[in-house]
PDB file of C-alpha atoms in Angstrom:
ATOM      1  CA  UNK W   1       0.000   0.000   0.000  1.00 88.00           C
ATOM      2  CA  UNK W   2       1.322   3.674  -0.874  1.00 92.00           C
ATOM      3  CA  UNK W   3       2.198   5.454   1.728  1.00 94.00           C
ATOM      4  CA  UNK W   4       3.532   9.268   1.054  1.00 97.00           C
ATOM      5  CA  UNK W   5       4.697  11.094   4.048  1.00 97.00           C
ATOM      6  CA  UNK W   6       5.930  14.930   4.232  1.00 97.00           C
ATOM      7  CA  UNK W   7       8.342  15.550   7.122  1.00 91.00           C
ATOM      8  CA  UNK W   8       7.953  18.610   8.949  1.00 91.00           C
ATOM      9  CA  UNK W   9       4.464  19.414   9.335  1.00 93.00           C
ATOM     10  CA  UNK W  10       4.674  22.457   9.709  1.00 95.00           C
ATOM     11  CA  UNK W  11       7.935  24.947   8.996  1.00 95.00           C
ATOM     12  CA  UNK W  12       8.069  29.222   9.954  1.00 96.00           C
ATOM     13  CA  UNK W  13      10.251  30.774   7.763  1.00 96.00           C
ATOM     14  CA  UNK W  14      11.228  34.799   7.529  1.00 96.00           C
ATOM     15  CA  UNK W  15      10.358  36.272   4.011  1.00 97.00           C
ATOM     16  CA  UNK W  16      13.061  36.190   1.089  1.00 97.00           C
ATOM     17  CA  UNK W  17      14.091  32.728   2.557  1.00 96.00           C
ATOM     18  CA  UNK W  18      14.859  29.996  -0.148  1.00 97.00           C
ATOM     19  CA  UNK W  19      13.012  26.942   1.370  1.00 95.00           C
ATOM     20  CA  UNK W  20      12.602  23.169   0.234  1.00 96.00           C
ATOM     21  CA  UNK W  21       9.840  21.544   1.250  1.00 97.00           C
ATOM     22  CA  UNK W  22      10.145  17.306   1.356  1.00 96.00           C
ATOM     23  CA  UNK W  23       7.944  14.548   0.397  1.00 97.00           C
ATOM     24  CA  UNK W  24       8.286  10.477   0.202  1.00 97.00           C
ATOM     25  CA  UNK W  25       6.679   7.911  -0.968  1.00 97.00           C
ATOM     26  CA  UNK W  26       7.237   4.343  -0.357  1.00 96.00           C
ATOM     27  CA  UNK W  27       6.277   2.225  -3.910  1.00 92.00           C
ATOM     28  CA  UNK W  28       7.995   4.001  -6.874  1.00 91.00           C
ATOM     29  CA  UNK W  29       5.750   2.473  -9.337  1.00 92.00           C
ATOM     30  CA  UNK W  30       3.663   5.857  -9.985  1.00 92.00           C
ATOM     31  CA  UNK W  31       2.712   7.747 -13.040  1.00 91.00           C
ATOM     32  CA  UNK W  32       3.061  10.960 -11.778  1.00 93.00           C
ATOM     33  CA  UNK W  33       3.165  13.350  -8.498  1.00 95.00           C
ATOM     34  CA  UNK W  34       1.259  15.972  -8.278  1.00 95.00           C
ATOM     35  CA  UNK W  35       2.128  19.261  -5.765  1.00 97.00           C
ATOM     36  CA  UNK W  36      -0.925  21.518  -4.509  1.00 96.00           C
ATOM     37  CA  UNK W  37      -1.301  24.406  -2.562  1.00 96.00           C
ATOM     38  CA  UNK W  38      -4.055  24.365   0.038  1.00 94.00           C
ATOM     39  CA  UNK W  39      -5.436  27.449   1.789  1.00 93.00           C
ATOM     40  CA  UNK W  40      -7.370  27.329   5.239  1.00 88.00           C
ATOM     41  CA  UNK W  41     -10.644  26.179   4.426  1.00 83.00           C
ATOM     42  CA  UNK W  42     -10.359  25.905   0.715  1.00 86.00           C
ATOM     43  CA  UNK W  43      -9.439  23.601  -2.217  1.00 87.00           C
ATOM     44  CA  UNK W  44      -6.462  21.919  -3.853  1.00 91.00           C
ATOM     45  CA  UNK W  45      -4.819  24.383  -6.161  1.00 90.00           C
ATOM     46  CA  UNK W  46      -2.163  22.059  -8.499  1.00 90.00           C
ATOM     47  CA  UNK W  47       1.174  23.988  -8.324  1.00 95.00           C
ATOM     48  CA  UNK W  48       3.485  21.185 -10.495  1.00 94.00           C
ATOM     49  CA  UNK W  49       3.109  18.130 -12.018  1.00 93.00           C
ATOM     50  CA  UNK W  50       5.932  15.618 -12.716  1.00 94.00           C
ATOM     51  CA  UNK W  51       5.333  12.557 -14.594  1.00 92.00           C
ATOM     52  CA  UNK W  52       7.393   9.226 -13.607  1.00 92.00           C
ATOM     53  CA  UNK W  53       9.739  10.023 -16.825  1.00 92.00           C
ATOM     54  CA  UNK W  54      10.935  13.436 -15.886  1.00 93.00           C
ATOM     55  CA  UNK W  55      13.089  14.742 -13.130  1.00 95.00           C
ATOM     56  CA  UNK W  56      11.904  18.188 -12.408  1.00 95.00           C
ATOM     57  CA  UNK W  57       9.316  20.969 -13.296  1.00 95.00           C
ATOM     58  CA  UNK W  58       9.699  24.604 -13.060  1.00 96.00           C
ATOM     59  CA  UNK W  59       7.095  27.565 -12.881  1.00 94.00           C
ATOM     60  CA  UNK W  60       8.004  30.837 -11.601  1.00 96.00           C
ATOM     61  CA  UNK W  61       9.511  30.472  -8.105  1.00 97.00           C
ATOM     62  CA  UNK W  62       8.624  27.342  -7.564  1.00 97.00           C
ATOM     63  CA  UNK W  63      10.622  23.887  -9.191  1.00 97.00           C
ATOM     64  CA  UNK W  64       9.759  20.489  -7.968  1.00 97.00           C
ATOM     65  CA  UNK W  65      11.992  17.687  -8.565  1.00 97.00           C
ATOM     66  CA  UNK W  66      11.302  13.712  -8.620  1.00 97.00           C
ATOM     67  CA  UNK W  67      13.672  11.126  -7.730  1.00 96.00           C
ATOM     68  CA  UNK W  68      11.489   7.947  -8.532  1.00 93.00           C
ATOM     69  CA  UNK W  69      14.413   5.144  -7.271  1.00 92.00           C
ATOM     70  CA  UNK W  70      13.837   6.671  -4.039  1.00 95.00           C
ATOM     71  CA  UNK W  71      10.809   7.607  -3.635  1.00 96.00           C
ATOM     72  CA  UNK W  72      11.381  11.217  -2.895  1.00 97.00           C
ATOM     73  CA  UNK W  73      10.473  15.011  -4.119  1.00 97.00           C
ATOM     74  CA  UNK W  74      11.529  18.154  -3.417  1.00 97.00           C
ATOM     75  CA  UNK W  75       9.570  21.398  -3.736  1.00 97.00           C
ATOM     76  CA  UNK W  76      11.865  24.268  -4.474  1.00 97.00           C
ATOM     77  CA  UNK W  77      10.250  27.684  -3.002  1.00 97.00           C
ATOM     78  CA  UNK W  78      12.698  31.117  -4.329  1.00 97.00           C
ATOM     79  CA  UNK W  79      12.625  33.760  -2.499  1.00 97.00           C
ATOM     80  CA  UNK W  80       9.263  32.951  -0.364  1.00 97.00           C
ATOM     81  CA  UNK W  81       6.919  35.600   0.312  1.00 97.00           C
ATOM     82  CA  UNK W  82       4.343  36.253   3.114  1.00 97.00           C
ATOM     83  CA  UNK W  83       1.499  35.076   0.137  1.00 97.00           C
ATOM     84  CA  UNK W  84       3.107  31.719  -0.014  1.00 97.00           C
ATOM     85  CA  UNK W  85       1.700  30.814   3.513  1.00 97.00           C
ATOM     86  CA  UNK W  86      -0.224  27.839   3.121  1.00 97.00           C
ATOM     87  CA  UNK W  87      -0.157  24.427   3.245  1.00 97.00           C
ATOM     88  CA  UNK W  88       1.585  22.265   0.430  1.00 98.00           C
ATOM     89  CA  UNK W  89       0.163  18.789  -0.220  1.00 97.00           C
ATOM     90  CA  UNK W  90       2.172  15.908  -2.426  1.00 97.00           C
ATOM     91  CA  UNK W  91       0.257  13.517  -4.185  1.00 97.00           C
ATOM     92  CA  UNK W  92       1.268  10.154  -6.087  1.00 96.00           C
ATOM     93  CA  UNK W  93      -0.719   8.684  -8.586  1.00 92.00           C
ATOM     94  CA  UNK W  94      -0.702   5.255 -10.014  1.00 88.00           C
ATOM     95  CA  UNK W  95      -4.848   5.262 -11.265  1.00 85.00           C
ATOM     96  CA  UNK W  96      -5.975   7.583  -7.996  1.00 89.00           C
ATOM     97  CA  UNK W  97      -4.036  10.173  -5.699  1.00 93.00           C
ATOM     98  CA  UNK W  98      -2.423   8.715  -2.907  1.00 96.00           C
ATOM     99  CA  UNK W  99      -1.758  12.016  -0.153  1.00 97.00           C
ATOM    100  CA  UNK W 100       0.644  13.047   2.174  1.00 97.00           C
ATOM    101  CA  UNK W 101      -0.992  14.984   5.208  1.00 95.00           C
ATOM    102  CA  UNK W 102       0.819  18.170   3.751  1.00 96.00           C
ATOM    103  CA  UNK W 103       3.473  20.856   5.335  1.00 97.00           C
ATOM    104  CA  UNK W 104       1.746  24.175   6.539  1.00 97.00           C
ATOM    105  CA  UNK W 105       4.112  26.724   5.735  1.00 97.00           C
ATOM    106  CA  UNK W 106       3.779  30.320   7.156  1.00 97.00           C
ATOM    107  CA  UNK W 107       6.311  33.049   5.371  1.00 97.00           C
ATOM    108  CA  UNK W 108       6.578  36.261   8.470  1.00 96.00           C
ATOM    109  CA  UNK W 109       7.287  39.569   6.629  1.00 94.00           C
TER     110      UNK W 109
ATOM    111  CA  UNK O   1      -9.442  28.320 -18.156  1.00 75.00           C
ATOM    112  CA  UNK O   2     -11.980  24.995 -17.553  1.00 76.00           C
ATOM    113  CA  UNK O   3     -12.406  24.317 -13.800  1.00 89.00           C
ATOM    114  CA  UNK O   4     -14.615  21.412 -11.734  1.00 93.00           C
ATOM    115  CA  UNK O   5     -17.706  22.835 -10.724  1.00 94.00           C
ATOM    116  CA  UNK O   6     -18.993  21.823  -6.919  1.00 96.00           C
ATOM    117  CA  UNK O   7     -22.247  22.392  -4.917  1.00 96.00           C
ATOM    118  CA  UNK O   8     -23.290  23.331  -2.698  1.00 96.00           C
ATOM    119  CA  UNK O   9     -20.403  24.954  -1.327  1.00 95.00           C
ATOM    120  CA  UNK O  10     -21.366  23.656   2.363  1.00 96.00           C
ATOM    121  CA  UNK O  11     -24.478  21.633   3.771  1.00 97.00           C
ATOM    122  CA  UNK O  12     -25.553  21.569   6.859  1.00 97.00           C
ATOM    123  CA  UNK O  13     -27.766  18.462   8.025  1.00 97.00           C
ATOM    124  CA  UNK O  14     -29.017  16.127  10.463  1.00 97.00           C
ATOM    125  CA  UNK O  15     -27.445  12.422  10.938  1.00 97.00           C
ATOM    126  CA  UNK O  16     -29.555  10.026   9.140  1.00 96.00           C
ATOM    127  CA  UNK O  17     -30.243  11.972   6.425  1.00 97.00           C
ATOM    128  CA  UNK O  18     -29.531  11.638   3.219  1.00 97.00           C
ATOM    129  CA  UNK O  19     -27.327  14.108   1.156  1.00 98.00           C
ATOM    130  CA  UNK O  20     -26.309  14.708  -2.597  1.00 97.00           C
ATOM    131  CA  UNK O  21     -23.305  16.489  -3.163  1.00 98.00           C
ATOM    132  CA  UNK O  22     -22.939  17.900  -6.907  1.00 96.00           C
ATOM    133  CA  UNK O  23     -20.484  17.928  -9.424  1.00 96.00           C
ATOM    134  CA  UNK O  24     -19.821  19.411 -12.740  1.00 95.00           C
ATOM    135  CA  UNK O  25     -16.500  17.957 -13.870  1.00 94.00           C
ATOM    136  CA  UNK O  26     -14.906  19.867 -17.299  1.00 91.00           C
ATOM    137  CA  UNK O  27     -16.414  19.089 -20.201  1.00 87.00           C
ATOM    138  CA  UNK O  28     -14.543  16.807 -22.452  1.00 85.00           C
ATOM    139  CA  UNK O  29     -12.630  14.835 -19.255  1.00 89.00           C
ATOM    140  CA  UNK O  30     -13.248  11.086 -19.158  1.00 89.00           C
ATOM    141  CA  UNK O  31     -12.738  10.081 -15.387  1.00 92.00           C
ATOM    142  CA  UNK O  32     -14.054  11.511 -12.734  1.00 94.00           C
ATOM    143  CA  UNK O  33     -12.964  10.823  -9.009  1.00 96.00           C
ATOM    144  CA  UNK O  34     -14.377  12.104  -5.292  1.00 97.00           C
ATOM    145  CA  UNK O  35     -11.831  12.454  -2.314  1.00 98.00           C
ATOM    146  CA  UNK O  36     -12.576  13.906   1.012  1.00 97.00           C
ATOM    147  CA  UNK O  37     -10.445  15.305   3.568  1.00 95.00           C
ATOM    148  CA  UNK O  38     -11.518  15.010   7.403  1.00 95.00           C
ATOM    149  CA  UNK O  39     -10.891  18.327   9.505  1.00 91.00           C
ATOM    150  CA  UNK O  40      -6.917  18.446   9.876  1.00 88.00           C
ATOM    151  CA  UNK O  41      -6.526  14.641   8.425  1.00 92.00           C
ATOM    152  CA  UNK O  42      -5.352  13.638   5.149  1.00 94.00           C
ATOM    153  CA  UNK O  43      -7.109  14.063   1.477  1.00 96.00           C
ATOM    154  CA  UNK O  44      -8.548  10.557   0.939  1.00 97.00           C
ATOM    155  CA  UNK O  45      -9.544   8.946  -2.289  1.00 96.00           C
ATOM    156  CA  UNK O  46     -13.200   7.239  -2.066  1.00 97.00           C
ATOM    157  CA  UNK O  47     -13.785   6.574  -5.907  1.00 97.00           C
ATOM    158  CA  UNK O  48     -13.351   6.549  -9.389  1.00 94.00           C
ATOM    159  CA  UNK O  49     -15.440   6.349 -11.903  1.00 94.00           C
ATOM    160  CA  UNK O  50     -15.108   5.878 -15.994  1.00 91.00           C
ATOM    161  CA  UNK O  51     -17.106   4.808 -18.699  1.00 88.00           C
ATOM    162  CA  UNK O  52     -20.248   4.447 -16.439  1.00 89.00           C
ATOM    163  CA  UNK O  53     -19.035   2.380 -14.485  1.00 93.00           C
ATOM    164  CA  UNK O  54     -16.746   2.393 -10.764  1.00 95.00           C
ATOM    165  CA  UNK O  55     -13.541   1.453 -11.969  1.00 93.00           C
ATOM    166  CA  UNK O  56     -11.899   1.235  -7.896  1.00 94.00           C
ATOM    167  CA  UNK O  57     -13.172   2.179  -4.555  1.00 95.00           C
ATOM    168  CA  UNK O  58     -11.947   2.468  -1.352  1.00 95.00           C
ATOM    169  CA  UNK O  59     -12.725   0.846   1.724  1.00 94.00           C
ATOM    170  CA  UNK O  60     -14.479   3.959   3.165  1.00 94.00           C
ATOM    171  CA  UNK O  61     -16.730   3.787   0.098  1.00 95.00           C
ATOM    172  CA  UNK O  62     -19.106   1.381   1.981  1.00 93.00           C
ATOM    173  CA  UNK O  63     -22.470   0.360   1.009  1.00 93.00           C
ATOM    174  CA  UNK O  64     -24.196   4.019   2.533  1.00 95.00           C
ATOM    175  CA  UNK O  65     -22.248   5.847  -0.802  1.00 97.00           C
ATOM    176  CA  UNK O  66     -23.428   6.065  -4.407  1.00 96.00           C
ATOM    177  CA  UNK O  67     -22.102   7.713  -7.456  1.00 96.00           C
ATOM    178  CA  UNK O  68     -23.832   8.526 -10.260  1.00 94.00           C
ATOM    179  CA  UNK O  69     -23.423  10.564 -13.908  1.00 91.00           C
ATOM    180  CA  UNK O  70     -27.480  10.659 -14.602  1.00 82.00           C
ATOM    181  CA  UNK O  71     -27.418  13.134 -17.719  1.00 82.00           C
ATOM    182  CA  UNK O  72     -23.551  12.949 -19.113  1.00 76.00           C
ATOM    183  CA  UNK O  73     -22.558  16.523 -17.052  1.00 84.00           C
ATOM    184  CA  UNK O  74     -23.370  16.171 -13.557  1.00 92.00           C
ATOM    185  CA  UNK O  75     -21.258  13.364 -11.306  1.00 95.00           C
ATOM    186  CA  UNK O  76     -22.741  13.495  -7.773  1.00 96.00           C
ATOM    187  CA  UNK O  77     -21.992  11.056  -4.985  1.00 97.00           C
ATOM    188  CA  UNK O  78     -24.490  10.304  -2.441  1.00 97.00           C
ATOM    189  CA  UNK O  79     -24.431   9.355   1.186  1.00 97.00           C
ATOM    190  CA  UNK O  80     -27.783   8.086   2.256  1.00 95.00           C
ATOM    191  CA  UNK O  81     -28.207   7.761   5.906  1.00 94.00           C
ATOM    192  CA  UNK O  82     -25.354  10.374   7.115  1.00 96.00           C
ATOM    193  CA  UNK O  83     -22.963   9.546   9.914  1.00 96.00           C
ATOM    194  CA  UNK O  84     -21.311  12.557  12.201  1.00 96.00           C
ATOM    195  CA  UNK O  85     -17.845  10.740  11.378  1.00 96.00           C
ATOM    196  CA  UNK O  86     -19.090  11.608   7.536  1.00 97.00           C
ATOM    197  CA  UNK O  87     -18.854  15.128   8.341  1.00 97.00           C
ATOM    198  CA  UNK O  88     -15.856  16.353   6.391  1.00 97.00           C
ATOM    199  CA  UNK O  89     -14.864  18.111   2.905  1.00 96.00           C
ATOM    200  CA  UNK O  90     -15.549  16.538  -0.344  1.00 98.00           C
ATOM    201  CA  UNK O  91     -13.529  17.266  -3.415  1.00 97.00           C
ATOM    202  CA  UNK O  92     -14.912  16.533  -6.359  1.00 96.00           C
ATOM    203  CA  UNK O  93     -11.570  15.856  -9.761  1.00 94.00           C
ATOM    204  CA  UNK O  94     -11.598  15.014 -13.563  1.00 92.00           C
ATOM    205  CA  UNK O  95      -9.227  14.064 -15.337  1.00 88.00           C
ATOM    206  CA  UNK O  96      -8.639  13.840 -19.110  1.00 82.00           C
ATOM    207  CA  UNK O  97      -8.248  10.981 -21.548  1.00 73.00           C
ATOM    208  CA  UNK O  98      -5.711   9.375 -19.473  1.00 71.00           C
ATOM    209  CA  UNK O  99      -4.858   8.541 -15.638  1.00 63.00           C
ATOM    210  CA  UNK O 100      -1.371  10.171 -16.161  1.00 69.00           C
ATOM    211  CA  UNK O 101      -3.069  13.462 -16.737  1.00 74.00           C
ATOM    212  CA  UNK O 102      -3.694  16.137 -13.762  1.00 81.00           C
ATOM    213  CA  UNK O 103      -6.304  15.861 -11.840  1.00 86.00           C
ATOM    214  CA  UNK O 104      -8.210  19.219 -11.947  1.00 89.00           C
ATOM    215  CA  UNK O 105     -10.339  19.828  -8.363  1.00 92.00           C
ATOM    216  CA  UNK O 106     -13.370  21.552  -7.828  1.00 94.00           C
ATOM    217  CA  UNK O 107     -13.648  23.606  -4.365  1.00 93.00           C
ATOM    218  CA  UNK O 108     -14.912  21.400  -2.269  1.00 95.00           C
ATOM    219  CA  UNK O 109     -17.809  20.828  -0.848  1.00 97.00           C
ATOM    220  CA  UNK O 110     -18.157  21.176   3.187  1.00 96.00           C
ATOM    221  CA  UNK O 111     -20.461  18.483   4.702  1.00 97.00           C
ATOM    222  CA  UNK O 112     -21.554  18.966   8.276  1.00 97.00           C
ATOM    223  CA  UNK O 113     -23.615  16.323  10.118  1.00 97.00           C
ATOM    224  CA  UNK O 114     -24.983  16.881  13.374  1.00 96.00           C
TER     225      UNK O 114
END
């Protein structure tokens, strides 16, 4: 059974920071991972996609990489600003989206 | 840009009753899937659906939820006699002409049981 975990849960960072935020998944047979952004109360916004072939996606400030051997991805945050508080969600799919519970991240001007 | 359509946006309703939650998935997508997400817990997949038909499940989709396309635009799941443990938010996603494409969400829908 998948099993995607994001280690911390939570992270405060001061604003300009560069940041990485971690994710892991335990079977590496996936098509794809998926990163979202979630605000408070609110719905999944997709932020990157990687499929199983590739080994990183870029848009704007934000590049997400995918090391499918072992089971791990990194989302690359540039120069974070107080807007990018929120929480950021990884999700494997092989068929459906398999979760991890996500990393609330809050950027103090 | 084409988005997932979801309503209502939050219901309100008494346990043991049954509730239809709505969705409009984008137009030309082919699978259509409903997760929900518990108050501070995980997003959790409950089902998929293509060509008419469930094509997996999950073990929280139990015999109390139903999905259903009825006219070939809406895709609404149903819980029939509510539970306070169903009491969550339910995302509604399409996808395109193949499971390695995104998964586009609608907003949610917040379910509240009391």
């Amino acid at each position: 059974k998948q099993e995607v975990t994001q280690i911390p849960a939570a992270l405060s960072v001061p604003e300009g920071e560069n940041l990485v935020l971690n994710c892991s998944f335990t079977d590496s047979a996936i098509y794809n991972l998926q990163w979202f952004r979630q605000d408070p109360g609110k719905g999944l916004t997709s932020l990157l996609l990687i499929q199983s072939s590739q080994r990183e996606q870029t848009s704007g400030r934000l590049n997400a990489s995918l090391d499918k051997s072992s089971g791990r991805s990194t989302l690359y945050i540039a120069a974070s600003q107080p807007g990018d508080s929120a929480t950021y969600l990884c999700a494997v799919n092989r068929g459906k989206l398999t979760f991890g519970k996500g990393i609330t991240l809050s950027v103090r001007p | 840009e084409p988005e997932v359509t979801q309503t209502p946006s939050h219901q309100v309703t008494q346990m043991g009753q049954e509730v239809i939650l709505r969705c409009v998935p984008i137009s030309n997508h082919l699978y259509f899937y409903w997760y929900r997400q518990i108050l501070g817990q995980k997003v959790e997949f409950l089902v998929s659906f293509y060509n008419n038909e469930i094509s997996e499940k999950s073990e929280i989709f139990d015999d109390q939820f139903s999905v259903e396309r009825p006219d070939g635009s809406n895709f609404t799941l149903k819980i029939r006699s509510t539970k306070l443990e169903d009491s969550a938010m339910y995302f509604c996603a399409s996808n395109g002409v193949n499971v390695a494409n995104v998964l586009t969400f609608g907003a949610g829908s917040r379910l509240t049981v009391l």
